[in-house]
Amino acid sequence: MNKEEEVKYLDIDRRDLEQRLKNEDAEKVFEGPIYAEYFNGLRGKKNLTIRLRKKGEDVELTTKKRKKNDYRVRDCDEWNVEVSDFEEMREILIRMGLQSLRKVTKKRVAY
């Protein structure tokens, strides 16, 4: 299991950032769709999100604990574990009593 501290800057100029990355010879490591499903957190656990995500062939289960944030930054502690099968893990979560809150598909580019 990996712990990650994530900070997302929400107010950026994407084209400018991509140009700066290219100028620095950054290597693109992923481009494509990401499918994620979010589940309700456990009772008594405030600001806890559970996410099951498929990115290419990789599938991971993540819990996110949101920290204080301001209008421009989302700050979370994340704990991730790789799982072998998206549908099987989804079924386990549902059998544990969790409910699917939303499903999201988005395009991601990672350098």
PDB file of N, CA and C in Angstrom:
ATOM      1  N   MET A   1       0.850  -1.173   0.000  1.00  0.00           N
ATOM      2  CA  MET A   1       0.000   0.000   0.000  1.00  0.00           C
ATOM      3  C   MET A   1       0.893   1.232   0.000  1.00  0.00           C
ATOM      4  N   ASN A   2       0.537   2.177  -0.830  1.00  0.00           N
ATOM      5  CA  ASN A   2       1.283   3.427  -0.930  1.00  0.00           C
ATOM      6  C   ASN A   2       0.488   4.564  -0.333  1.00  0.00           C
ATOM      7  N   LYS A   3       1.195   5.457   0.350  1.00  0.00           N
ATOM      8  CA  LYS A   3       0.581   6.693   0.831  1.00  0.00           C
ATOM      9  C   LYS A   3       1.138   7.824  -0.014  1.00  0.00           C
ATOM     10  N   GLU A   4       0.249   8.684  -0.446  1.00  0.00           N
ATOM     11  CA  GLU A   4       0.627   9.793  -1.311  1.00  0.00           C
ATOM     12  C   GLU A   4      -0.022  11.053  -0.782  1.00  0.00           C
ATOM     13  N   GLU A   5       0.716  12.132  -0.814  1.00  0.00           N
ATOM     14  CA  GLU A   5       0.110  13.414  -0.503  1.00  0.00           C
ATOM     15  C   GLU A   5      -0.095  14.130  -1.821  1.00  0.00           C
ATOM     16  N   GLU A   6      -1.318  14.512  -2.082  1.00  0.00           N
ATOM     17  CA  GLU A   6      -1.682  15.087  -3.363  1.00  0.00           C
ATOM     18  C   GLU A   6      -2.127  16.525  -3.180  1.00  0.00           C
ATOM     19  N   VAL A   7      -1.607  17.375  -4.053  1.00  0.00           N
ATOM     20  CA  VAL A   7      -2.070  18.756  -4.109  1.00  0.00           C
ATOM     21  C   VAL A   7      -2.396  19.042  -5.565  1.00  0.00           C
ATOM     22  N   LYS A   8      -3.615  19.511  -5.824  1.00  0.00           N
ATOM     23  CA  LYS A   8      -4.033  19.865  -7.176  1.00  0.00           C
ATOM     24  C   LYS A   8      -4.211  21.365  -7.246  1.00  0.00           C
ATOM     25  N   TYR A   9      -3.562  21.965  -8.221  1.00  0.00           N
ATOM     26  CA  TYR A   9      -3.742  23.385  -8.483  1.00  0.00           C
ATOM     27  C   TYR A   9      -4.805  23.515  -9.555  1.00  0.00           C
ATOM     28  N   LEU A  10      -5.862  24.204  -9.238  1.00  0.00           N
ATOM     29  CA  LEU A  10      -7.033  24.216 -10.091  1.00  0.00           C
ATOM     30  C   LEU A  10      -7.059  25.381 -11.075  1.00  0.00           C
ATOM     31  N   ASP A  11      -6.247  26.375 -10.869  1.00  0.00           N
ATOM     32  CA  ASP A  11      -6.281  27.573 -11.700  1.00  0.00           C
ATOM     33  C   ASP A  11      -4.964  27.683 -12.459  1.00  0.00           C
ATOM     34  N   ILE A  12      -4.831  26.912 -13.570  1.00  0.00           N
ATOM     35  CA  ILE A  12      -3.594  26.927 -14.340  1.00  0.00           C
ATOM     36  C   ILE A  12      -3.899  27.174 -15.814  1.00  0.00           C
ATOM     37  N   ASP A  13      -2.889  27.592 -16.530  1.00  0.00           N
ATOM     38  CA  ASP A  13      -2.966  27.717 -17.983  1.00  0.00           C
ATOM     39  C   ASP A  13      -2.380  26.427 -18.558  1.00  0.00           C
ATOM     40  N   ARG A  14      -3.259  25.517 -18.981  1.00  0.00           N
ATOM     41  CA  ARG A  14      -2.833  24.181 -19.419  1.00  0.00           C
ATOM     42  C   ARG A  14      -1.854  24.226 -20.588  1.00  0.00           C
ATOM     43  N   ARG A  15      -2.141  25.043 -21.590  1.00  0.00           N
ATOM     44  CA  ARG A  15      -1.259  25.124 -22.763  1.00  0.00           C
ATOM     45  C   ARG A  15       0.136  25.614 -22.388  1.00  0.00           C
ATOM     46  N   ASP A  16       0.189  26.606 -21.514  1.00  0.00           N
ATOM     47  CA  ASP A  16       1.474  27.124 -21.051  1.00  0.00           C
ATOM     48  C   ASP A  16       2.250  26.043 -20.294  1.00  0.00           C
ATOM     49  N   LEU A  17       1.557  25.326 -19.426  1.00  0.00           N
ATOM     50  CA  LEU A  17       2.204  24.263 -18.661  1.00  0.00           C
ATOM     51  C   LEU A  17       2.735  23.171 -19.578  1.00  0.00           C
ATOM     52  N   GLU A  18       1.936  22.733 -20.556  1.00  0.00           N
ATOM     53  CA  GLU A  18       2.391  21.699 -21.491  1.00  0.00           C
ATOM     54  C   GLU A  18       3.606  22.167 -22.289  1.00  0.00           C
ATOM     55  N   GLN A  19       3.619  23.433 -22.693  1.00  0.00           N
ATOM     56  CA  GLN A  19       4.764  23.961 -23.433  1.00  0.00           C
ATOM     57  C   GLN A  19       6.021  23.967 -22.568  1.00  0.00           C
ATOM     58  N   ARG A  20       5.868  24.367 -21.300  1.00  0.00           N
ATOM     59  CA  ARG A  20       7.022  24.361 -20.391  1.00  0.00           C
ATOM     60  C   ARG A  20       7.533  22.938 -20.168  1.00  0.00           C
ATOM     61  N   LEU A  21       6.638  21.973 -20.063  1.00  0.00           N
ATOM     62  CA  LEU A  21       7.055  20.574 -19.902  1.00  0.00           C
ATOM     63  C   LEU A  21       7.820  20.092 -21.135  1.00  0.00           C
ATOM     64  N   LYS A  22       7.326  20.430 -22.326  1.00  0.00           N
ATOM     65  CA  LYS A  22       8.022  20.052 -23.563  1.00  0.00           C
ATOM     66  C   LYS A  22       9.396  20.707 -23.638  1.00  0.00           C
ATOM     67  N   ASN A  23       9.488  21.966 -23.235  1.00  0.00           N
ATOM     68  CA  ASN A  23      10.772  22.674 -23.242  1.00  0.00           C
ATOM     69  C   ASN A  23      11.783  22.023 -22.300  1.00  0.00           C
ATOM     70  N   GLU A  24      11.287  21.392 -21.247  1.00  0.00           N
ATOM     71  CA  GLU A  24      12.154  20.711 -20.265  1.00  0.00           C
ATOM     72  C   GLU A  24      12.375  19.243 -20.619  1.00  0.00           C
ATOM     73  N   ASP A  25      11.931  18.844 -21.826  1.00  0.00           N
ATOM     74  CA  ASP A  25      12.056  17.449 -22.291  1.00  0.00           C
ATOM     75  C   ASP A  25      11.384  16.455 -21.351  1.00  0.00           C
ATOM     76  N   ALA A  26      10.264  16.865 -20.772  1.00  0.00           N
ATOM     77  CA  ALA A  26       9.505  15.949 -19.911  1.00  0.00           C
ATOM     78  C   ALA A  26       8.962  14.815 -20.770  1.00  0.00           C
ATOM     79  N   GLU A  27       8.937  13.628 -20.211  1.00  0.00           N
ATOM     80  CA  GLU A  27       8.470  12.446 -20.936  1.00  0.00           C
ATOM     81  C   GLU A  27       6.999  12.187 -20.614  1.00  0.00           C
ATOM     82  N   LYS A  28       6.186  12.070 -21.655  1.00  0.00           N
ATOM     83  CA  LYS A  28       4.772  11.739 -21.465  1.00  0.00           C
ATOM     84  C   LYS A  28       4.696  10.258 -21.100  1.00  0.00           C
ATOM     85  N   VAL A  29       4.094   9.954 -19.968  1.00  0.00           N
ATOM     86  CA  VAL A  29       4.034   8.559 -19.493  1.00  0.00           C
ATOM     87  C   VAL A  29       2.645   7.948 -19.656  1.00  0.00           C
ATOM     88  N   PHE A  30       1.633   8.774 -19.864  1.00  0.00           N
ATOM     89  CA  PHE A  30       0.288   8.234 -20.083  1.00  0.00           C
ATOM     90  C   PHE A  30      -0.566   9.280 -20.768  1.00  0.00           C
ATOM     91  N   GLU A  31      -1.378   8.803 -21.721  1.00  0.00           N
ATOM     92  CA  GLU A  31      -2.414   9.640 -22.316  1.00  0.00           C
ATOM     93  C   GLU A  31      -3.559   8.725 -22.694  1.00  0.00           C
ATOM     94  N   GLY A  32      -4.720   9.010 -22.153  1.00  0.00           N
ATOM     95  CA  GLY A  32      -5.877   8.188 -22.470  1.00  0.00           C
ATOM     96  C   GLY A  32      -6.980   8.365 -21.453  1.00  0.00           C
ATOM     97  N   PRO A  33      -8.026   7.535 -21.590  1.00  0.00           N
ATOM     98  CA  PRO A  33      -9.161   7.658 -20.676  1.00  0.00           C
ATOM     99  C   PRO A  33      -8.888   7.017 -19.321  1.00  0.00           C
ATOM    100  N   ILE A  34      -9.500   7.585 -18.300  1.00  0.00           N
ATOM    101  CA  ILE A  34      -9.483   7.017 -16.947  1.00  0.00           C
ATOM    102  C   ILE A  34     -10.935   6.875 -16.523  1.00  0.00           C
ATOM    103  N   TYR A  35     -11.253   5.685 -16.044  1.00  0.00           N
ATOM    104  CA  TYR A  35     -12.597   5.420 -15.559  1.00  0.00           C
ATOM    105  C   TYR A  35     -12.524   5.290 -14.047  1.00  0.00           C
ATOM    106  N   ALA A  36     -13.373   6.016 -13.331  1.00  0.00           N
ATOM    107  CA  ALA A  36     -13.367   5.955 -11.863  1.00  0.00           C
ATOM    108  C   ALA A  36     -14.797   5.857 -11.346  1.00  0.00           C
ATOM    109  N   GLU A  37     -14.937   5.134 -10.239  1.00  0.00           N
ATOM    110  CA  GLU A  37     -16.215   5.059  -9.552  1.00  0.00           C
ATOM    111  C   GLU A  37     -15.965   5.395  -8.091  1.00  0.00           C
ATOM    112  N   TYR A  38     -16.788   6.284  -7.555  1.00  0.00           N
ATOM    113  CA  TYR A  38     -16.640   6.754  -6.182  1.00  0.00           C
ATOM    114  C   TYR A  38     -17.736   6.144  -5.314  1.00  0.00           C
ATOM    115  N   PHE A  39     -17.347   5.774  -4.100  1.00  0.00           N
ATOM    116  CA  PHE A  39     -18.267   5.138  -3.159  1.00  0.00           C
ATOM    117  C   PHE A  39     -18.358   5.973  -1.891  1.00  0.00           C
ATOM    118  N   ASN A  40     -19.507   5.825  -1.200  1.00  0.00           N
ATOM    119  CA  ASN A  40     -19.663   6.546   0.060  1.00  0.00           C
ATOM    120  C   ASN A  40     -18.623   6.068   1.057  1.00  0.00           C
ATOM    121  N   GLY A  41     -18.167   6.966   1.903  1.00  0.00           N
ATOM    122  CA  GLY A  41     -17.198   6.612   2.932  1.00  0.00           C
ATOM    123  C   GLY A  41     -17.842   5.799   4.039  1.00  0.00           C
ATOM    124  N   LEU A  42     -17.057   5.330   4.939  1.00  0.00           N
ATOM    125  CA  LEU A  42     -17.561   4.545   6.050  1.00  0.00           C
ATOM    126  C   LEU A  42     -18.197   5.459   7.084  1.00  0.00           C
ATOM    127  N   ARG A  43     -19.162   4.959   7.794  1.00  0.00           N
ATOM    128  CA  ARG A  43     -19.838   5.762   8.820  1.00  0.00           C
ATOM    129  C   ARG A  43     -18.836   6.299   9.832  1.00  0.00           C
ATOM    130  N   GLY A  44     -19.037   7.550  10.208  1.00  0.00           N
ATOM    131  CA  GLY A  44     -18.174   8.163  11.207  1.00  0.00           C
ATOM    132  C   GLY A  44     -16.854   8.674  10.651  1.00  0.00           C
ATOM    133  N   LYS A  45     -16.617   8.480   9.369  1.00  0.00           N
ATOM    134  CA  LYS A  45     -15.371   8.936   8.743  1.00  0.00           C
ATOM    135  C   LYS A  45     -15.680  10.147   7.873  1.00  0.00           C
ATOM    136  N   LYS A  46     -15.467  11.323   8.442  1.00  0.00           N
ATOM    137  CA  LYS A  46     -15.743  12.561   7.737  1.00  0.00           C
ATOM    138  C   LYS A  46     -14.657  12.838   6.703  1.00  0.00           C
ATOM    139  N   ASN A  47     -15.066  13.396   5.570  1.00  0.00           N
ATOM    140  CA  ASN A  47     -14.139  13.800   4.509  1.00  0.00           C
ATOM    141  C   ASN A  47     -13.337  12.630   3.939  1.00  0.00           C
ATOM    142  N   LEU A  48     -13.899  11.421   3.980  1.00  0.00           N
ATOM    143  CA  LEU A  48     -13.227  10.241   3.439  1.00  0.00           C
ATOM    144  C   LEU A  48     -13.924   9.821   2.153  1.00  0.00           C
ATOM    145  N   THR A  49     -13.154   9.657   1.089  1.00  0.00           N
ATOM    146  CA  THR A  49     -13.674   9.203  -0.191  1.00  0.00           C
ATOM    147  C   THR A  49     -13.011   7.878  -0.544  1.00  0.00           C
ATOM    148  N   ILE A  50     -13.784   6.987  -1.119  1.00  0.00           N
ATOM    149  CA  ILE A  50     -13.252   5.715  -1.606  1.00  0.00           C
ATOM    150  C   ILE A  50     -13.432   5.713  -3.116  1.00  0.00           C
ATOM    151  N   ARG A  51     -12.321   5.456  -3.834  1.00  0.00           N
ATOM    152  CA  ARG A  51     -12.360   5.504  -5.295  1.00  0.00           C
ATOM    153  C   ARG A  51     -11.770   4.223  -5.867  1.00  0.00           C
ATOM    154  N   LEU A  52     -12.451   3.663  -6.850  1.00  0.00           N
ATOM    155  CA  LEU A  52     -11.933   2.540  -7.628  1.00  0.00           C
ATOM    156  C   LEU A  52     -11.673   3.087  -9.018  1.00  0.00           C
ATOM    157  N   ARG A  53     -10.435   2.903  -9.528  1.00  0.00           N
ATOM    158  CA  ARG A  53     -10.067   3.565 -10.783  1.00  0.00           C
ATOM    159  C   ARG A  53      -9.335   2.614 -11.714  1.00  0.00           C
ATOM    160  N   LYS A  54      -9.630   2.742 -13.001  1.00  0.00           N
ATOM    161  CA  LYS A  54      -8.925   1.986 -14.041  1.00  0.00           C
ATOM    162  C   LYS A  54      -8.262   2.974 -14.984  1.00  0.00           C
ATOM    163  N   LYS A  55      -6.953   2.837 -15.116  1.00  0.00           N
ATOM    164  CA  LYS A  55      -6.149   3.719 -15.977  1.00  0.00           C
ATOM    165  C   LYS A  55      -5.338   2.804 -16.875  1.00  0.00           C
ATOM    166  N   GLY A  56      -5.743   2.697 -18.135  1.00  0.00           N
ATOM    167  CA  GLY A  56      -5.110   1.710 -19.015  1.00  0.00           C
ATOM    168  C   GLY A  56      -5.434   0.318 -18.491  1.00  0.00           C
ATOM    169  N   GLU A  57      -4.413  -0.477 -18.238  1.00  0.00           N
ATOM    170  CA  GLU A  57      -4.600  -1.818 -17.672  1.00  0.00           C
ATOM    171  C   GLU A  57      -4.491  -1.831 -16.154  1.00  0.00           C
ATOM    172  N   ASP A  58      -4.086  -0.719 -15.563  1.00  0.00           N
ATOM    173  CA  ASP A  58      -3.883  -0.640 -14.114  1.00  0.00           C
ATOM    174  C   ASP A  58      -5.196  -0.327 -13.397  1.00  0.00           C
ATOM    175  N   VAL A  59      -5.431  -1.035 -12.284  1.00  0.00           N
ATOM    176  CA  VAL A  59      -6.615  -0.805 -11.458  1.00  0.00           C
ATOM    177  C   VAL A  59      -6.137  -0.554 -10.039  1.00  0.00           C
ATOM    178  N   GLU A  60      -6.675   0.476  -9.390  1.00  0.00           N
ATOM    179  CA  GLU A  60      -6.291   0.774  -8.015  1.00  0.00           C
ATOM    180  C   GLU A  60      -7.488   1.186  -7.184  1.00  0.00           C
ATOM    181  N   LEU A  61      -7.406   0.858  -5.905  1.00  0.00           N
ATOM    182  CA  LEU A  61      -8.384   1.263  -4.918  1.00  0.00           C
ATOM    183  C   LEU A  61      -7.717   2.318  -4.051  1.00  0.00           C
ATOM    184  N   THR A  62      -8.415   3.426  -3.838  1.00  0.00           N
ATOM    185  CA  THR A  62      -7.841   4.561  -3.118  1.00  0.00           C
ATOM    186  C   THR A  62      -8.809   5.067  -2.062  1.00  0.00           C
ATOM    187  N   THR A  63      -8.271   5.402  -0.908  1.00  0.00           N
ATOM    188  CA  THR A  63      -9.034   6.192   0.055  1.00  0.00           C
ATOM    189  C   THR A  63      -8.376   7.562   0.099  1.00  0.00           C
ATOM    190  N   LYS A  64      -9.208   8.589   0.131  1.00  0.00           N
ATOM    191  CA  LYS A  64      -8.729   9.970   0.168  1.00  0.00           C
ATOM    192  C   LYS A  64      -9.324  10.650   1.386  1.00  0.00           C
ATOM    193  N   LYS A  65      -8.471  11.279   2.151  1.00  0.00           N
ATOM    194  CA  LYS A  65      -8.904  12.066   3.306  1.00  0.00           C
ATOM    195  C   LYS A  65      -8.583  13.512   2.990  1.00  0.00           C
ATOM    196  N   ARG A  66      -9.640  14.305   2.810  1.00  0.00           N
ATOM    197  CA  ARG A  66      -9.456  15.712   2.456  1.00  0.00           C
ATOM    198  C   ARG A  66      -8.972  16.510   3.645  1.00  0.00           C
ATOM    199  N   LYS A  67      -8.011  17.393   3.381  1.00  0.00           N
ATOM    200  CA  LYS A  67      -7.477  18.300   4.392  1.00  0.00           C
ATOM    201  C   LYS A  67      -8.048  19.688   4.123  1.00  0.00           C
ATOM    202  N   LYS A  68      -7.684  20.637   4.954  1.00  0.00           N
ATOM    203  CA  LYS A  68      -8.122  22.019   4.730  1.00  0.00           C
ATOM    204  C   LYS A  68      -7.722  22.449   3.328  1.00  0.00           C
ATOM    205  N   ASN A  69      -8.566  23.264   2.716  1.00  0.00           N
ATOM    206  CA  ASN A  69      -8.199  23.785   1.411  1.00  0.00           C
ATOM    207  C   ASN A  69      -8.713  25.202   1.259  1.00  0.00           C
ATOM    208  N   ASP A  70      -8.158  25.872   0.270  1.00  0.00           N
ATOM    209  CA  ASP A  70      -8.666  27.197  -0.054  1.00  0.00           C
ATOM    210  C   ASP A  70      -9.286  27.142  -1.446  1.00  0.00           C
ATOM    211  N   TYR A  71      -9.576  28.259  -2.020  1.00  0.00           N
ATOM    212  CA  TYR A  71     -10.307  28.289  -3.283  1.00  0.00           C
ATOM    213  C   TYR A  71      -9.508  27.795  -4.487  1.00  0.00           C
ATOM    214  N   ARG A  72      -8.188  27.647  -4.382  1.00  0.00           N
ATOM    215  CA  ARG A  72      -7.373  27.273  -5.540  1.00  0.00           C
ATOM    216  C   ARG A  72      -6.680  25.927  -5.403  1.00  0.00           C
ATOM    217  N   VAL A  73      -6.718  25.298  -4.239  1.00  0.00           N
ATOM    218  CA  VAL A  73      -5.943  24.079  -4.007  1.00  0.00           C
ATOM    219  C   VAL A  73      -6.818  23.022  -3.352  1.00  0.00           C
ATOM    220  N   ARG A  74      -6.738  21.786  -3.873  1.00  0.00           N
ATOM    221  CA  ARG A  74      -7.345  20.633  -3.212  1.00  0.00           C
ATOM    222  C   ARG A  74      -6.209  19.834  -2.605  1.00  0.00           C
ATOM    223  N   ASP A  75      -6.282  19.556  -1.321  1.00  0.00           N
ATOM    224  CA  ASP A  75      -5.194  18.905  -0.602  1.00  0.00           C
ATOM    225  C   ASP A  75      -5.740  17.663   0.097  1.00  0.00           C
ATOM    226  N   CYS A  76      -5.185  16.482  -0.241  1.00  0.00           N
ATOM    227  CA  CYS A  76      -5.670  15.214   0.312  1.00  0.00           C
ATOM    228  C   CYS A  76      -4.499  14.316   0.683  1.00  0.00           C
ATOM    229  N   ASP A  77      -4.716  13.481   1.699  1.00  0.00           N
ATOM    230  CA  ASP A  77      -3.852  12.340   1.936  1.00  0.00           C
ATOM    231  C   ASP A  77      -4.501  11.167   1.213  1.00  0.00           C
ATOM    232  N   GLU A  78      -3.698  10.395   0.491  1.00  0.00           N
ATOM    233  CA  GLU A  78      -4.220   9.257  -0.255  1.00  0.00           C
ATOM    234  C   GLU A  78      -3.496   7.987   0.150  1.00  0.00           C
ATOM    235  N   TRP A  79      -4.266   6.892   0.194  1.00  0.00           N
ATOM    236  CA  TRP A  79      -3.691   5.567   0.382  1.00  0.00           C
ATOM    237  C   TRP A  79      -4.171   4.723  -0.788  1.00  0.00           C
ATOM    238  N   ASN A  80      -3.240   4.151  -1.544  1.00  0.00           N
ATOM    239  CA  ASN A  80      -3.546   3.406  -2.762  1.00  0.00           C
ATOM    240  C   ASN A  80      -3.076   1.969  -2.651  1.00  0.00           C
ATOM    241  N   VAL A  81      -3.837   1.072  -3.256  1.00  0.00           N
ATOM    242  CA  VAL A  81      -3.411  -0.315  -3.385  1.00  0.00           C
ATOM    243  C   VAL A  81      -3.840  -0.793  -4.773  1.00  0.00           C
ATOM    244  N   GLU A  82      -2.947  -1.508  -5.456  1.00  0.00           N
ATOM    245  CA  GLU A  82      -3.293  -2.066  -6.752  1.00  0.00           C
ATOM    246  C   GLU A  82      -4.182  -3.276  -6.540  1.00  0.00           C
ATOM    247  N   VAL A  83      -5.185  -3.408  -7.398  1.00  0.00           N
ATOM    248  CA  VAL A  83      -6.053  -4.582  -7.390  1.00  0.00           C
ATOM    249  C   VAL A  83      -6.046  -5.168  -8.798  1.00  0.00           C
ATOM    250  N   SER A  84      -6.389  -6.441  -8.888  1.00  0.00           N
ATOM    251  CA  SER A  84      -6.240  -7.116 -10.173  1.00  0.00           C
ATOM    252  C   SER A  84      -7.449  -6.975 -11.095  1.00  0.00           C
ATOM    253  N   ASP A  85      -8.639  -6.711 -10.545  1.00  0.00           N
ATOM    254  CA  ASP A  85      -9.830  -6.734 -11.377  1.00  0.00           C
ATOM    255  C   ASP A  85     -10.831  -5.675 -10.913  1.00  0.00           C
ATOM    256  N   PHE A  86     -11.157  -4.747 -11.797  1.00  0.00           N
ATOM    257  CA  PHE A  86     -12.061  -3.649 -11.459  1.00  0.00           C
ATOM    258  C   PHE A  86     -13.433  -4.169 -11.032  1.00  0.00           C
ATOM    259  N   GLU A  87     -14.047  -5.026 -11.843  1.00  0.00           N
ATOM    260  CA  GLU A  87     -15.407  -5.496 -11.563  1.00  0.00           C
ATOM    261  C   GLU A  87     -15.476  -6.321 -10.285  1.00  0.00           C
ATOM    262  N   GLU A  88     -14.488  -7.157 -10.028  1.00  0.00           N
ATOM    263  CA  GLU A  88     -14.476  -7.960  -8.797  1.00  0.00           C
ATOM    264  C   GLU A  88     -14.344  -7.072  -7.560  1.00  0.00           C
ATOM    265  N   MET A  89     -13.481  -6.062  -7.621  1.00  0.00           N
ATOM    266  CA  MET A  89     -13.314  -5.153  -6.485  1.00  0.00           C
ATOM    267  C   MET A  89     -14.581  -4.343  -6.269  1.00  0.00           C
ATOM    268  N   ARG A  90     -15.221  -3.931  -7.345  1.00  0.00           N
ATOM    269  CA  ARG A  90     -16.482  -3.206  -7.245  1.00  0.00           C
ATOM    270  C   ARG A  90     -17.523  -4.059  -6.526  1.00  0.00           C
ATOM    271  N   GLU A  91     -17.611  -5.314  -6.874  1.00  0.00           N
ATOM    272  CA  GLU A  91     -18.566  -6.214  -6.230  1.00  0.00           C
ATOM    273  C   GLU A  91     -18.261  -6.379  -4.741  1.00  0.00           C
ATOM    274  N   ILE A  92     -16.991  -6.472  -4.380  1.00  0.00           N
ATOM    275  CA  ILE A  92     -16.598  -6.577  -2.965  1.00  0.00           C
ATOM    276  C   ILE A  92     -17.058  -5.340  -2.199  1.00  0.00           C
ATOM    277  N   LEU A  93     -16.827  -4.149  -2.762  1.00  0.00           N
ATOM    278  CA  LEU A  93     -17.230  -2.909  -2.090  1.00  0.00           C
ATOM    279  C   LEU A  93     -18.741  -2.864  -1.882  1.00  0.00           C
ATOM    280  N   ILE A  94     -19.491  -3.262  -2.891  1.00  0.00           N
ATOM    281  CA  ILE A  94     -20.953  -3.265  -2.772  1.00  0.00           C
ATOM    282  C   ILE A  94     -21.406  -4.277  -1.726  1.00  0.00           C
ATOM    283  N   ARG A  95     -20.783  -5.454  -1.685  1.00  0.00           N
ATOM    284  CA  ARG A  95     -21.138  -6.471  -0.690  1.00  0.00           C
ATOM    285  C   ARG A  95     -20.778  -6.020   0.728  1.00  0.00           C
ATOM    286  N   MET A  96     -19.828  -5.105   0.841  1.00  0.00           N
ATOM    287  CA  MET A  96     -19.474  -4.545   2.154  1.00  0.00           C
ATOM    288  C   MET A  96     -20.486  -3.488   2.601  1.00  0.00           C
ATOM    289  N   GLY A  97     -21.424  -3.165   1.739  1.00  0.00           N
ATOM    290  CA  GLY A  97     -22.447  -2.191   2.098  1.00  0.00           C
ATOM    291  C   GLY A  97     -22.203  -0.789   1.587  1.00  0.00           C
ATOM    292  N   LEU A  98     -21.138  -0.587   0.817  1.00  0.00           N
ATOM    293  CA  LEU A  98     -20.879   0.737   0.247  1.00  0.00           C
ATOM    294  C   LEU A  98     -21.772   0.950  -0.965  1.00  0.00           C
ATOM    295  N   GLN A  99     -22.105   2.204  -1.227  1.00  0.00           N
ATOM    296  CA  GLN A  99     -22.948   2.531  -2.361  1.00  0.00           C
ATOM    297  C   GLN A  99     -22.184   3.392  -3.347  1.00  0.00           C
ATOM    298  N   SER A 100     -22.381   3.100  -4.608  1.00  0.00           N
ATOM    299  CA  SER A 100     -21.765   3.902  -5.660  1.00  0.00           C
ATOM    300  C   SER A 100     -22.407   5.279  -5.669  1.00  0.00           C
ATOM    301  N   LEU A 101     -21.580   6.319  -5.604  1.00  0.00           N
ATOM    302  CA  LEU A 101     -22.074   7.693  -5.614  1.00  0.00           C
ATOM    303  C   LEU A 101     -22.058   8.298  -7.009  1.00  0.00           C
ATOM    304  N   ARG A 102     -20.973   8.023  -7.751  1.00  0.00           N
ATOM    305  CA  ARG A 102     -20.877   8.578  -9.096  1.00  0.00           C
ATOM    306  C   ARG A 102     -19.821   7.831  -9.890  1.00  0.00           C
ATOM    307  N   LYS A 103     -19.987   7.887 -11.199  1.00  0.00           N
ATOM    308  CA  LYS A 103     -19.042   7.289 -12.136  1.00  0.00           C
ATOM    309  C   LYS A 103     -18.506   8.399 -13.025  1.00  0.00           C
ATOM    310  N   VAL A 104     -17.200   8.369 -13.272  1.00  0.00           N
ATOM    311  CA  VAL A 104     -16.553   9.446 -14.016  1.00  0.00           C
ATOM    312  C   VAL A 104     -15.612   8.843 -15.054  1.00  0.00           C
ATOM    313  N   THR A 105     -15.662   9.380 -16.252  1.00  0.00           N
ATOM    314  CA  THR A 105     -14.675   9.058 -17.278  1.00  0.00           C
ATOM    315  C   THR A 105     -14.032  10.364 -17.695  1.00  0.00           C
ATOM    316  N   LYS A 106     -12.706  10.395 -17.691  1.00  0.00           N
ATOM    317  CA  LYS A 106     -12.020  11.613 -18.113  1.00  0.00           C
ATOM    318  C   LYS A 106     -10.749  11.264 -18.867  1.00  0.00           C
ATOM    319  N   LYS A 107     -10.288  12.212 -19.638  1.00  0.00           N
ATOM    320  CA  LYS A 107      -9.033  12.059 -20.373  1.00  0.00           C
ATOM    321  C   LYS A 107      -7.913  12.598 -19.520  1.00  0.00           C
ATOM    322  N   ARG A 108      -6.814  11.882 -19.472  1.00  0.00           N
ATOM    323  CA  ARG A 108      -5.687  12.305 -18.643  1.00  0.00           C
ATOM    324  C   ARG A 108      -4.415  12.262 -19.475  1.00  0.00           C
ATOM    325  N   VAL A 109      -3.580  13.250 -19.256  1.00  0.00           N
ATOM    326  CA  VAL A 109      -2.233  13.290 -19.808  1.00  0.00           C
ATOM    327  C   VAL A 109      -1.293  13.415 -18.628  1.00  0.00           C
ATOM    328  N   ALA A 110      -0.326  12.503 -18.533  1.00  0.00           N
ATOM    329  CA  ALA A 110       0.622  12.527 -17.429  1.00  0.00           C
ATOM    330  C   ALA A 110       2.048  12.529 -17.969  1.00  0.00           C
ATOM    331  N   TYR A 111       2.882  13.383 -17.377  1.00  0.00           N
ATOM    332  CA  TYR A 111       4.288  13.477 -17.770  1.00  0.00           C
ATOM    333  C   TYR A 111       5.148  12.937 -16.657  1.00  0.00           C
TER     334      TYR A 111
END
